mmCIF file of C-alpha atoms and ligand atoms in Angstrom:
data_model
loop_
_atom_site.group_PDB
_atom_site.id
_atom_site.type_symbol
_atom_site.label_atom_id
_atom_site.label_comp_id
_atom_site.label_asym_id
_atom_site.label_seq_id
_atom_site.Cartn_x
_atom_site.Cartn_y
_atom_site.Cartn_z
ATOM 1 C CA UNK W 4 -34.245 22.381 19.956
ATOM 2 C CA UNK W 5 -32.153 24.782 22.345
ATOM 3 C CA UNK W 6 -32.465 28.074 23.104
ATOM 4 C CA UNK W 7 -34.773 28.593 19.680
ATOM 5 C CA UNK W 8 -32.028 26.514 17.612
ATOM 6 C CA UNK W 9 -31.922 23.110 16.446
ATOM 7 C CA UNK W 10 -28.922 21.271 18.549
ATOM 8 C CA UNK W 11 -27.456 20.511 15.496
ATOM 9 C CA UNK W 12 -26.737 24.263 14.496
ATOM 10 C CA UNK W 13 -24.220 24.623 17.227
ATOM 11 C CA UNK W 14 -20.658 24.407 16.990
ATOM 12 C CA UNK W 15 -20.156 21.863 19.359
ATOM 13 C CA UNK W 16 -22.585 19.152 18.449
ATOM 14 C CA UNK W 17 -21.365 19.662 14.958
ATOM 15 C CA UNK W 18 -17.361 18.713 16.109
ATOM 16 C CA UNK W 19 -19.514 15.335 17.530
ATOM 17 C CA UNK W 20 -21.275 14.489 13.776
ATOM 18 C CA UNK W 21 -18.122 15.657 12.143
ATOM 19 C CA UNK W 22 -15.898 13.559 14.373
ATOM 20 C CA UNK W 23 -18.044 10.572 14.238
ATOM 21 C CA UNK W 24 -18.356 10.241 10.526
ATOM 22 C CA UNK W 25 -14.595 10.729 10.131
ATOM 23 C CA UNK W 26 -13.651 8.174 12.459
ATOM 24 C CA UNK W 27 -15.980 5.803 11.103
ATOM 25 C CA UNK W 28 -14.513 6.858 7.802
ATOM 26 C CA UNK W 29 -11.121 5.637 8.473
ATOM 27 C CA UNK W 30 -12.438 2.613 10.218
ATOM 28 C CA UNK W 31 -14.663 1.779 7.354
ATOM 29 C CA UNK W 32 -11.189 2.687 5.084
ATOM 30 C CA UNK W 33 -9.041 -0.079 6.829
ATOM 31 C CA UNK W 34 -11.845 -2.589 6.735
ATOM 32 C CA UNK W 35 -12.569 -2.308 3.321
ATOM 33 C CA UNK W 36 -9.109 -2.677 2.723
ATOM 34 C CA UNK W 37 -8.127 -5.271 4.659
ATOM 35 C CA UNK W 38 -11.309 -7.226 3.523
ATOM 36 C CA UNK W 39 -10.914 -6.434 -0.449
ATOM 37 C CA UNK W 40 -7.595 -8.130 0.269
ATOM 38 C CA UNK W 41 -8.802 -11.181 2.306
ATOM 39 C CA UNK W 42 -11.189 -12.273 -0.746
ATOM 40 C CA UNK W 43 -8.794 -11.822 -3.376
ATOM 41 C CA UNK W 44 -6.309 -13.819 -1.641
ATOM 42 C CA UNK W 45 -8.917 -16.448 -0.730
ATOM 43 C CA UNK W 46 -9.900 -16.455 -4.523
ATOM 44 C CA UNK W 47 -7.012 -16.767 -6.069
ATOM 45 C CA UNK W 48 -7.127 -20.432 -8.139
ATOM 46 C CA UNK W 49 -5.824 -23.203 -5.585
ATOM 47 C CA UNK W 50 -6.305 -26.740 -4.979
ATOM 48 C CA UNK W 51 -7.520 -27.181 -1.078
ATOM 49 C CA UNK W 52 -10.284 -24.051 -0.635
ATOM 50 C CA UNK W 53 -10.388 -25.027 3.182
ATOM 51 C CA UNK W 54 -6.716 -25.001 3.666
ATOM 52 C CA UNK W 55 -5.789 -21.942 1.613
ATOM 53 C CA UNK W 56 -8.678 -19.855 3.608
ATOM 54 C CA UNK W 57 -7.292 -21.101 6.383
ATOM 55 C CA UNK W 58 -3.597 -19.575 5.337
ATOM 56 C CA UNK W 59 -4.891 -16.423 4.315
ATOM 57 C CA UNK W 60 -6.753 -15.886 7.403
ATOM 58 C CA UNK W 61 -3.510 -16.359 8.852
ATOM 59 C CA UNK W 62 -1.752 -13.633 6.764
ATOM 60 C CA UNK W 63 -4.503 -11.130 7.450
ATOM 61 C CA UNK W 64 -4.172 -11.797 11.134
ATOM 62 C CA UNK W 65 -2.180 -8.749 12.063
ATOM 63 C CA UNK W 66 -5.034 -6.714 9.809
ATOM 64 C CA UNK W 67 -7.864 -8.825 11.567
ATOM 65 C CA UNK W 68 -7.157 -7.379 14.616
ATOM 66 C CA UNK W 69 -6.511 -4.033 13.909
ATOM 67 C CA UNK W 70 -9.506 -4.068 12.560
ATOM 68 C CA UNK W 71 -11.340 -5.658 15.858
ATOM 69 C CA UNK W 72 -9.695 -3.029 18.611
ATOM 70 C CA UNK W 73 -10.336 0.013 16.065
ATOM 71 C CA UNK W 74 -13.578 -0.879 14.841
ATOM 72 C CA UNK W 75 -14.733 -1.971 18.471
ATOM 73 C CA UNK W 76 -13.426 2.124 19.609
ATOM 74 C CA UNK W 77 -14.780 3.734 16.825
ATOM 75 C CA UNK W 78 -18.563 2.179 17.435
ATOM 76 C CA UNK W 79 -18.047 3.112 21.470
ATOM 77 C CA UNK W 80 -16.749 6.353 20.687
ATOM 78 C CA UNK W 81 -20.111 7.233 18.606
ATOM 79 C CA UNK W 82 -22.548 5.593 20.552
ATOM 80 C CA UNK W 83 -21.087 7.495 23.610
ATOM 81 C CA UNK W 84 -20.752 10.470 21.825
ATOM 82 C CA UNK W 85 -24.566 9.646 20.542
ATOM 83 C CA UNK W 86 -25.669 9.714 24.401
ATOM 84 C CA UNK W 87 -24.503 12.869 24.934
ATOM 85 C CA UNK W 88 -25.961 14.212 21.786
ATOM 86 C CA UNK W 89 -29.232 12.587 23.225
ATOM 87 C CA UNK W 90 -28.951 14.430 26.260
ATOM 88 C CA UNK W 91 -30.924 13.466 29.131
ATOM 89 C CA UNK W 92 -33.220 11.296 26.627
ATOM 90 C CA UNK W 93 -29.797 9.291 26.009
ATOM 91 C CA UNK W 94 -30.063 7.875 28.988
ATOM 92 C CA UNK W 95 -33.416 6.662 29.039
ATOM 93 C CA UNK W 96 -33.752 2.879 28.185
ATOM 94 C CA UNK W 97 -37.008 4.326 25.394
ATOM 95 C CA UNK W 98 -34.159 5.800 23.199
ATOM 96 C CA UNK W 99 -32.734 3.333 21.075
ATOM 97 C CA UNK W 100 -29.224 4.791 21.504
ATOM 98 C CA UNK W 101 -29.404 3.765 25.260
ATOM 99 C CA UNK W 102 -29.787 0.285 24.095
ATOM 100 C CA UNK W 103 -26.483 0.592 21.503
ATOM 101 C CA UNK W 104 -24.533 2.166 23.885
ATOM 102 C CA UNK W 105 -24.679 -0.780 26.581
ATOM 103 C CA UNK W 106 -24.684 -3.380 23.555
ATOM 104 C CA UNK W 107 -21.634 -1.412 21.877
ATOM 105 C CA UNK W 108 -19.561 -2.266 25.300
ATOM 106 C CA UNK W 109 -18.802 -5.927 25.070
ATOM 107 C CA UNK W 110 -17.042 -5.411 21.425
ATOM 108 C CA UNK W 111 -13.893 -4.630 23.498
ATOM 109 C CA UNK W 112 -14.372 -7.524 25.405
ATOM 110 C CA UNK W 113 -15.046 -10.519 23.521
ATOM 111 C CA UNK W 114 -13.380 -11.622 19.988
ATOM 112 C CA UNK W 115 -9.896 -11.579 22.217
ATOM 113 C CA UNK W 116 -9.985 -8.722 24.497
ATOM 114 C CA UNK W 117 -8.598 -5.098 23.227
ATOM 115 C CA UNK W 118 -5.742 -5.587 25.463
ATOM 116 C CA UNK W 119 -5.215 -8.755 24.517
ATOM 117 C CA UNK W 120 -5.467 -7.923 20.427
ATOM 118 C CA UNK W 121 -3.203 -4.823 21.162
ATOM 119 C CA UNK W 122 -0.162 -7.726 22.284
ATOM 120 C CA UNK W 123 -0.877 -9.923 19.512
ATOM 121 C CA UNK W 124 -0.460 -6.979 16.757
ATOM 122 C CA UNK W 125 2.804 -6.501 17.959
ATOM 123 C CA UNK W 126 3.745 -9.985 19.016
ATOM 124 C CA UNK W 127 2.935 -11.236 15.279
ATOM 125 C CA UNK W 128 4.502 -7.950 13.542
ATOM 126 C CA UNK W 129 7.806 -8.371 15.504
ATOM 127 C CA UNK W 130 7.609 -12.370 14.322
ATOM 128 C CA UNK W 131 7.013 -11.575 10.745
ATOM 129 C CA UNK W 132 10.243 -8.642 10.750
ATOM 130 C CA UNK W 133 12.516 -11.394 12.095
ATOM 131 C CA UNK W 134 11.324 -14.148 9.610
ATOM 132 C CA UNK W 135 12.151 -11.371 7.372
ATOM 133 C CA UNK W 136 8.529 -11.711 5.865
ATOM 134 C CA UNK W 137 8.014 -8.114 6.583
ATOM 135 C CA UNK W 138 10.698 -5.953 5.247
ATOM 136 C CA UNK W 139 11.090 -3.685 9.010
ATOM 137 C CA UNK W 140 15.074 -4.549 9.290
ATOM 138 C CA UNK W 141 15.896 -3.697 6.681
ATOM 139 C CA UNK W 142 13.695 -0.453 6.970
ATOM 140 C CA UNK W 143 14.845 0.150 10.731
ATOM 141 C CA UNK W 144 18.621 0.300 9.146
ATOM 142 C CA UNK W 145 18.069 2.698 6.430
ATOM 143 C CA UNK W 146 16.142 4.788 9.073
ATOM 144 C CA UNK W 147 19.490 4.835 11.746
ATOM 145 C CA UNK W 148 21.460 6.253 8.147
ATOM 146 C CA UNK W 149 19.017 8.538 8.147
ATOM 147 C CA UNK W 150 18.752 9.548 11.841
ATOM 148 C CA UNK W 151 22.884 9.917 11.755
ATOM 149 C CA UNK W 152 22.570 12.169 7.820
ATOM 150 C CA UNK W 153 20.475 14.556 9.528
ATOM 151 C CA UNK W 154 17.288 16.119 7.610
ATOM 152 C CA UNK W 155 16.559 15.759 3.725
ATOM 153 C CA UNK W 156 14.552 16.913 1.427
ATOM 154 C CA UNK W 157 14.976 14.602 -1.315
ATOM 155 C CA UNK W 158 12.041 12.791 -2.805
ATOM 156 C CA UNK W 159 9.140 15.138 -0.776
ATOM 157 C CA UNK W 160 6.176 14.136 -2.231
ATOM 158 C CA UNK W 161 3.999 16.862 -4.410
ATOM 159 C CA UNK W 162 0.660 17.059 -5.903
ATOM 160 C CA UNK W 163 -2.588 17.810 -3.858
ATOM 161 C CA UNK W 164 -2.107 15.113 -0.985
ATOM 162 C CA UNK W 165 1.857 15.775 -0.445
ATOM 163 C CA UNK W 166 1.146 16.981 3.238
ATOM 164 C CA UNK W 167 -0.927 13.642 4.113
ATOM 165 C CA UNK W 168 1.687 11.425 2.126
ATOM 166 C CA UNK W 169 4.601 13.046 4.225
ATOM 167 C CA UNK W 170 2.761 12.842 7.565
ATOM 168 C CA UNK W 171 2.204 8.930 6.562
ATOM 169 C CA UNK W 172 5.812 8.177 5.577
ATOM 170 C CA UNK W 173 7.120 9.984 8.810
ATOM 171 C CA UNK W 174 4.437 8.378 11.319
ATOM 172 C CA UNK W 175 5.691 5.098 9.546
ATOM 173 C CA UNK W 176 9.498 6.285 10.291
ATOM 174 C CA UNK W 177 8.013 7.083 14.351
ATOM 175 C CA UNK W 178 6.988 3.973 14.693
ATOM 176 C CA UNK W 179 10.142 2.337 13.683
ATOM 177 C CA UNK W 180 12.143 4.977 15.579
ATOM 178 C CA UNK W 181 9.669 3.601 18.828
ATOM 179 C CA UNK W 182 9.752 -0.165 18.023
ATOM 180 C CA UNK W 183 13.824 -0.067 17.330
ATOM 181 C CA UNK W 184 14.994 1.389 20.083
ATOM 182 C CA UNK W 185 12.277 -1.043 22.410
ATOM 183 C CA UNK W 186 13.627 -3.923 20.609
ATOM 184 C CA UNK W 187 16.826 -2.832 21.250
ATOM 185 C CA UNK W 188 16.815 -2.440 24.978
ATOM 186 C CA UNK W 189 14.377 -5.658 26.013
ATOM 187 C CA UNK W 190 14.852 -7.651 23.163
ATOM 188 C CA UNK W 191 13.377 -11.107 23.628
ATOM 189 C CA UNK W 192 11.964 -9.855 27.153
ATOM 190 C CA UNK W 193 9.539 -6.795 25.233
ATOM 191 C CA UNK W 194 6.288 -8.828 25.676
ATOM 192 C CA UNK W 195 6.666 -8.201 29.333
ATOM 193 C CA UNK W 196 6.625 -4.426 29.008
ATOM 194 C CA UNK W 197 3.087 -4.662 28.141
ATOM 195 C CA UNK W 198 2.667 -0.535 28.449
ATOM 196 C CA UNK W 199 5.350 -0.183 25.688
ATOM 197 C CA UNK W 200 4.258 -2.656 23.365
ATOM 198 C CA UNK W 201 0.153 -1.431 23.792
ATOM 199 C CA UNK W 202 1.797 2.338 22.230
ATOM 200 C CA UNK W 203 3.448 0.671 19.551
ATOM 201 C CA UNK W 204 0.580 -0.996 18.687
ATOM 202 C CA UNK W 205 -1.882 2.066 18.553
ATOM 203 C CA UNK W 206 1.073 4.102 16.483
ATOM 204 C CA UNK W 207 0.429 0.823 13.823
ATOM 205 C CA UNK W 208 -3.173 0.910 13.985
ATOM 206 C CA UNK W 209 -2.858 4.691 13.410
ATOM 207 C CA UNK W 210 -0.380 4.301 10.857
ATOM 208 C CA UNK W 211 -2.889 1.581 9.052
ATOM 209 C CA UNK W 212 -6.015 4.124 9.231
ATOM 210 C CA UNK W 213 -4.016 6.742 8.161
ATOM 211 C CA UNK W 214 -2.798 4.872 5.107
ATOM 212 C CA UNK W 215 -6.219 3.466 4.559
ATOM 213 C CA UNK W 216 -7.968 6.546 4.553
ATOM 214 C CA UNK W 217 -5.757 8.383 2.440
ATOM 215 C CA UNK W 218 -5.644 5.662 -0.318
ATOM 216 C CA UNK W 219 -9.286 5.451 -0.778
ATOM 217 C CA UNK W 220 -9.571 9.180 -0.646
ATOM 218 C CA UNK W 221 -7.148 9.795 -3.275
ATOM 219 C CA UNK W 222 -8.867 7.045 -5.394
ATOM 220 C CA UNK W 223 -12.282 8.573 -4.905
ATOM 221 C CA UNK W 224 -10.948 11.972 -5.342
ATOM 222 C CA UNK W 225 -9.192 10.696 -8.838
ATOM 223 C CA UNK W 226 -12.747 9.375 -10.015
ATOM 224 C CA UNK W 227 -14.857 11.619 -8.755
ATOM 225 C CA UNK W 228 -13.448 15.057 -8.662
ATOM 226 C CA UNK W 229 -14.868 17.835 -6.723
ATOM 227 C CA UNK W 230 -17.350 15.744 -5.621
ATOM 228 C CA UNK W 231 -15.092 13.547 -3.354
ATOM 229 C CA UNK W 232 -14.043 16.923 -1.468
ATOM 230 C CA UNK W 233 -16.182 15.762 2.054
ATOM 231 C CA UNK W 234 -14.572 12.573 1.903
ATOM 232 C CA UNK W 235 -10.863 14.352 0.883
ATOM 233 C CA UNK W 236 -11.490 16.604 3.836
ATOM 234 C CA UNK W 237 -12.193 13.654 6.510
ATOM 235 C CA UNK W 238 -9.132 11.766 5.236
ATOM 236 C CA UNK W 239 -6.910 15.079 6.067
ATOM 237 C CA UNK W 240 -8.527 15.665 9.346
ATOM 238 C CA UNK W 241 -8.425 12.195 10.118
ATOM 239 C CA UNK W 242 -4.532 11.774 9.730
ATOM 240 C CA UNK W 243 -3.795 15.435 10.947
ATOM 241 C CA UNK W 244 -5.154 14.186 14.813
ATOM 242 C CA UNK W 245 -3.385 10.567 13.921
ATOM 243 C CA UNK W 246 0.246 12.332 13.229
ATOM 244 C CA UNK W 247 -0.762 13.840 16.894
ATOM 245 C CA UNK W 248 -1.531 10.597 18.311
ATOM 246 C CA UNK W 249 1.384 8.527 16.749
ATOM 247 C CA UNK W 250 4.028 11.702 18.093
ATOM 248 C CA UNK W 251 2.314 11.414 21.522
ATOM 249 C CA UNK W 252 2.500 6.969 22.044
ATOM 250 C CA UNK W 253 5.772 7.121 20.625
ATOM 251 C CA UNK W 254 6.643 9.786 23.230
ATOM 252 C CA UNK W 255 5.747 7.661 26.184
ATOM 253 C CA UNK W 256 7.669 4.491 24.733
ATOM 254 C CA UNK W 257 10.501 6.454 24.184
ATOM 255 C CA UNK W 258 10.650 8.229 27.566
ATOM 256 C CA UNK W 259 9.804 4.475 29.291
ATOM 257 C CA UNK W 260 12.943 3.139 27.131
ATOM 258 C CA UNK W 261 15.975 5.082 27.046
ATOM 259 C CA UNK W 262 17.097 8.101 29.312
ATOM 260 C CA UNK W 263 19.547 10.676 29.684
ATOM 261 C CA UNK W 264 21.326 11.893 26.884
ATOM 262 C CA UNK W 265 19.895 9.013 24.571
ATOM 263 C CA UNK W 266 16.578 9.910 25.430
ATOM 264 C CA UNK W 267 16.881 13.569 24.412
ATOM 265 C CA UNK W 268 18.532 12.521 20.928
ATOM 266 C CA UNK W 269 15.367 10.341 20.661
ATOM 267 C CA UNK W 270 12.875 13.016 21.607
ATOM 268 C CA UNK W 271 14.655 15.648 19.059
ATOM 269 C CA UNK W 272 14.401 12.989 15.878
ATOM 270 C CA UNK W 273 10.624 12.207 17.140
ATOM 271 C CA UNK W 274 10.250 16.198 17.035
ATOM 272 C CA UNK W 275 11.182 16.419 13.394
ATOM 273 C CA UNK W 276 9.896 13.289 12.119
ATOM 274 C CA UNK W 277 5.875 14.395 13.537
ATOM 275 C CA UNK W 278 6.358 18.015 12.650
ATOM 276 C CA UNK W 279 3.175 18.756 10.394
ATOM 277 C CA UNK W 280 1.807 21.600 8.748
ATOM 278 C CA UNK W 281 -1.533 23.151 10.686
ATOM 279 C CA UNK W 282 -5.069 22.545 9.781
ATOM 280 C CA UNK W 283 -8.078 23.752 10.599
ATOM 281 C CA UNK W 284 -9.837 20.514 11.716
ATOM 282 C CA UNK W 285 -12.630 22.620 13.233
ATOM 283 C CA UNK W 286 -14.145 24.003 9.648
ATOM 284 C CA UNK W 287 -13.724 20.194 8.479
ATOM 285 C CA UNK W 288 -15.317 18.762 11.216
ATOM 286 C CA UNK W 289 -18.348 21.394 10.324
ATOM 287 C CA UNK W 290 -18.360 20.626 6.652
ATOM 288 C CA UNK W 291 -18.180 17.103 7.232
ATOM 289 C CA UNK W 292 -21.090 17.411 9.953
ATOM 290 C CA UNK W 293 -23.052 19.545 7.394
ATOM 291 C CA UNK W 294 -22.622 16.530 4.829
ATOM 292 C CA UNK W 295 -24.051 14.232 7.300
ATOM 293 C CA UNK W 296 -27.308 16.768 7.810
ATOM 294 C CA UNK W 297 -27.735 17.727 4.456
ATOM 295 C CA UNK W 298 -28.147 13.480 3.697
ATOM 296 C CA UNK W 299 -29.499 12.548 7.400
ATOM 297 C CA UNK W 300 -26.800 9.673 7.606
ATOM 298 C CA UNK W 301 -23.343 8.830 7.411
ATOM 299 C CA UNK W 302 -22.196 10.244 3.976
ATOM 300 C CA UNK W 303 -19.005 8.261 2.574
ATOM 301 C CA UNK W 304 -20.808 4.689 2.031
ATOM 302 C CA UNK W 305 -19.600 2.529 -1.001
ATOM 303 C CA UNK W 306 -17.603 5.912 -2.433
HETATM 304 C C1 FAD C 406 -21.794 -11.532 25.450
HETATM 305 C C2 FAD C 406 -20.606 -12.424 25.400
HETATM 306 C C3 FAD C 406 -20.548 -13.404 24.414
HETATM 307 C C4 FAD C 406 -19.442 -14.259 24.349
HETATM 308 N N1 FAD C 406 -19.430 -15.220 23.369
HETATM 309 C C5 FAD C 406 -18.426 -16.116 23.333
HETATM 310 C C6 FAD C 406 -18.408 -17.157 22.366
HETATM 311 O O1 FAD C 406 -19.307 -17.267 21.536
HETATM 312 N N2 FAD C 406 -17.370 -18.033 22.371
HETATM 313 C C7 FAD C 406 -16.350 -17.929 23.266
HETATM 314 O O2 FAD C 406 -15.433 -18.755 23.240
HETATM 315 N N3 FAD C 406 -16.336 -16.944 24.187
HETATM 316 C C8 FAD C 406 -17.335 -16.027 24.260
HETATM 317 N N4 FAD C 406 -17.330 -15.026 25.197
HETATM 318 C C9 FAD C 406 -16.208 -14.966 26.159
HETATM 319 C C10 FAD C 406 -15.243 -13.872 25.774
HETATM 320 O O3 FAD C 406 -14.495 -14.241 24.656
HETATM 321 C C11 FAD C 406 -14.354 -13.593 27.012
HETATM 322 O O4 FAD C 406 -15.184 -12.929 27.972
HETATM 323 C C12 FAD C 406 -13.170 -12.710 26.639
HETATM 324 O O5 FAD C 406 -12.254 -13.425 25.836
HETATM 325 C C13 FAD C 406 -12.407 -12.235 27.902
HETATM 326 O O6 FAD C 406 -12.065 -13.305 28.722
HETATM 327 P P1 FAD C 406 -12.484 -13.284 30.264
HETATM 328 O O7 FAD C 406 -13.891 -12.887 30.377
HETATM 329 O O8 FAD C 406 -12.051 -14.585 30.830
HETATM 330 O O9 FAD C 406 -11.612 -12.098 30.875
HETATM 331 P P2 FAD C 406 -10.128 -12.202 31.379
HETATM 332 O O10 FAD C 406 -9.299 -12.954 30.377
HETATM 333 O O11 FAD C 406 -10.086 -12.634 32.789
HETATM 334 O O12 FAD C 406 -9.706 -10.670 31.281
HETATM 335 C C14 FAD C 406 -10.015 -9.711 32.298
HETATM 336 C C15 FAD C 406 -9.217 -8.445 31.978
HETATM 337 O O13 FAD C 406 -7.802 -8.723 32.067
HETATM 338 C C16 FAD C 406 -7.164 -8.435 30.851
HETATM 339 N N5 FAD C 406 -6.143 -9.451 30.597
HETATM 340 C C17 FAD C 406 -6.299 -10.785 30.610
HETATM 341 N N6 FAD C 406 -5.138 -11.393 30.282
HETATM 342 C C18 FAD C 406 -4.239 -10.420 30.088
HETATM 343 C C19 FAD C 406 -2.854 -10.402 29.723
HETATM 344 N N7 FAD C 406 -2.169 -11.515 29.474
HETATM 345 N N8 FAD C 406 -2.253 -9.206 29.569
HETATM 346 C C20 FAD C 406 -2.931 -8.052 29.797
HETATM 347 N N9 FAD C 406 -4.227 -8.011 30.130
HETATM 348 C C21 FAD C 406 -4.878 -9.174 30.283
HETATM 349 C C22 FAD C 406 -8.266 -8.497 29.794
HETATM 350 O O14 FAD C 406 -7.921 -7.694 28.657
HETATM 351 C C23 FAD C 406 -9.454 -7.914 30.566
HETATM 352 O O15 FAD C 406 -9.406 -6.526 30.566
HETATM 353 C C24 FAD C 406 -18.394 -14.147 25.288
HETATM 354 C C25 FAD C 406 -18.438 -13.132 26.248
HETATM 355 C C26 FAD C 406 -19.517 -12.283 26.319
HETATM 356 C C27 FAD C 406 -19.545 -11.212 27.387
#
């Protein structure tokens, strides 16, 4: 209680809940995802068990860690954010939340640090393109006929998620506008611009949450109908701040890459590639914070 109220009838504390549970609904999206793939991979009939785990884990690995430097933010994020909601109790050692917040901390340590991870998503990403295992040539070219054909509006997707599809399928066009021209200009040399690579990296893991959140919520919504409408809004909020994000990282590659003339050519395609409709993330966040009150925990499990 505040000033007569409980905290969690103001605004602000709300944002917190809302922003929690979203985060750790696109977290929980990508892990799901990445896992449901894992075990149908690993069970798919085979001769060696041992060996073929071993091979998928190896597949997955770019996934794996995505998973380990978002998941590892998303639990310090809320924990932190938990403290403050705490107050002054928060940071007394009787409140269990003081305990998770110093326990949440080594997650970005240990498992391969953060930073580490961060080098090795792009590292084994840039690997896979040149094996030609996956398809980001051949994407990068059809992207610089693009670029040179100015705008189009053929194939815009429709139906009720057409604004989250098109903010996915342009974030996925920043980050091969960022990663190109990088590649470009340091070539074999690009692990040594660590800054660089560490922005490409979050504009993947974005572009994986984003993608992961919007499947399931499109799934769920298909099934489920009105009811899905929480998780529907925490999926758009969710890749609304990402498209931000991904615009921003790709920004500061860009600018640490090319210059001059180049440079503003770059900046201008960035510009129209992350433009994105507006949404009001604040009546989300309270609608998704009021679903988390009105069931006292996190409300998207298992949907
Ligand atoms: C509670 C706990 C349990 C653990 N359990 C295990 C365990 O069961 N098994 C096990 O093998 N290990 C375990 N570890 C060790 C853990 O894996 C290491 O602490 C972790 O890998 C980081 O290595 P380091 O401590 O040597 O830090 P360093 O490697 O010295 O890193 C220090 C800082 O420099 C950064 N850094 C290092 N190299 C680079 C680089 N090339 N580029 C950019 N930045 C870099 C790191 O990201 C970090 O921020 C545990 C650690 C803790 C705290």
């Amino acid at each position: 209680m505040a000033f007569g109220k409980p905290i969690a009838e103001f605004g602000l504390i709300k944002a917190k809940i809302g922003e929690m549970a979203i985060r750790i609904y696109a977290v929980e999206s990508m892990i799901y995802r990445s896992a449901g793939m894992v075990s149908a991979a690993v069970s798919e009939p085979g001769g060696d068990k041992t060996k073929q785990a071993m091979q998928v884990l190896e597949e997955y690995a770019i996934e794996s860690s995505i998973s380990k430097v978002v998941g590892s933010e998303t639990v310090d994020y809320c924990v932190d954010e938990g403290v403050q909601i705490f107050g002054g109790y928060g940071f007394h050692e009787d409140y269990p939340v003081a305990r998770a917040y110093r326990d949440s901390r080594v997650n970005r340590i240990f498992e391969g640090t953060n930073e580490i991870n961060r080098m090795l998503i792009i590292q084994m990403l840039m690997k896979r393109a040149m094996a030609g295992i996956v398809p980001l040539i051949p994407a990068a070219m059809k992207l610089a006929d693009e670029v040179l054909a100015g705008p189009s509006f053929e194939e815009a997707p429709t139906g009720a998620f057409a604004e989250e599809e098109r903010s996915l399928a342009q974030a996925k066009k920043v980050f091969l506008l960022a990663a190109g021209t990088a590649v470009q200009k340091y070539r074999e040399h690009l692990a040594d611009h660590q800054e660089i690579v560490a922005s490409l990296a979050n504009i993947a893991m974005d572009v994986y949450a984003m993608e992961s959140s919007l499947r399931r919520a499109q799934k769920s919504s298909a099934k489920r109908g009105e009811s899905a409408s929480v998780m529907v809004d925490a999926a758009r909020a969710f890749i609304y701040d990402a498209m931000d994000r991904v615009e921003k990282e790709a920004r500061t590659a860009l600018a640490a890459t090319a210059d001059g003339d180049a440079l503003t050519t770059q900046l201008a395609v960035l510009r129209r590639f992350a433009k994105h409709a507006p949404l009001d993330t604040i009546s989300i966040r309270r609608r998704v914070a009021e679903a988390v009150l009105a069931q006292d925990r996190y409300p998207f499990e298992g949907r």
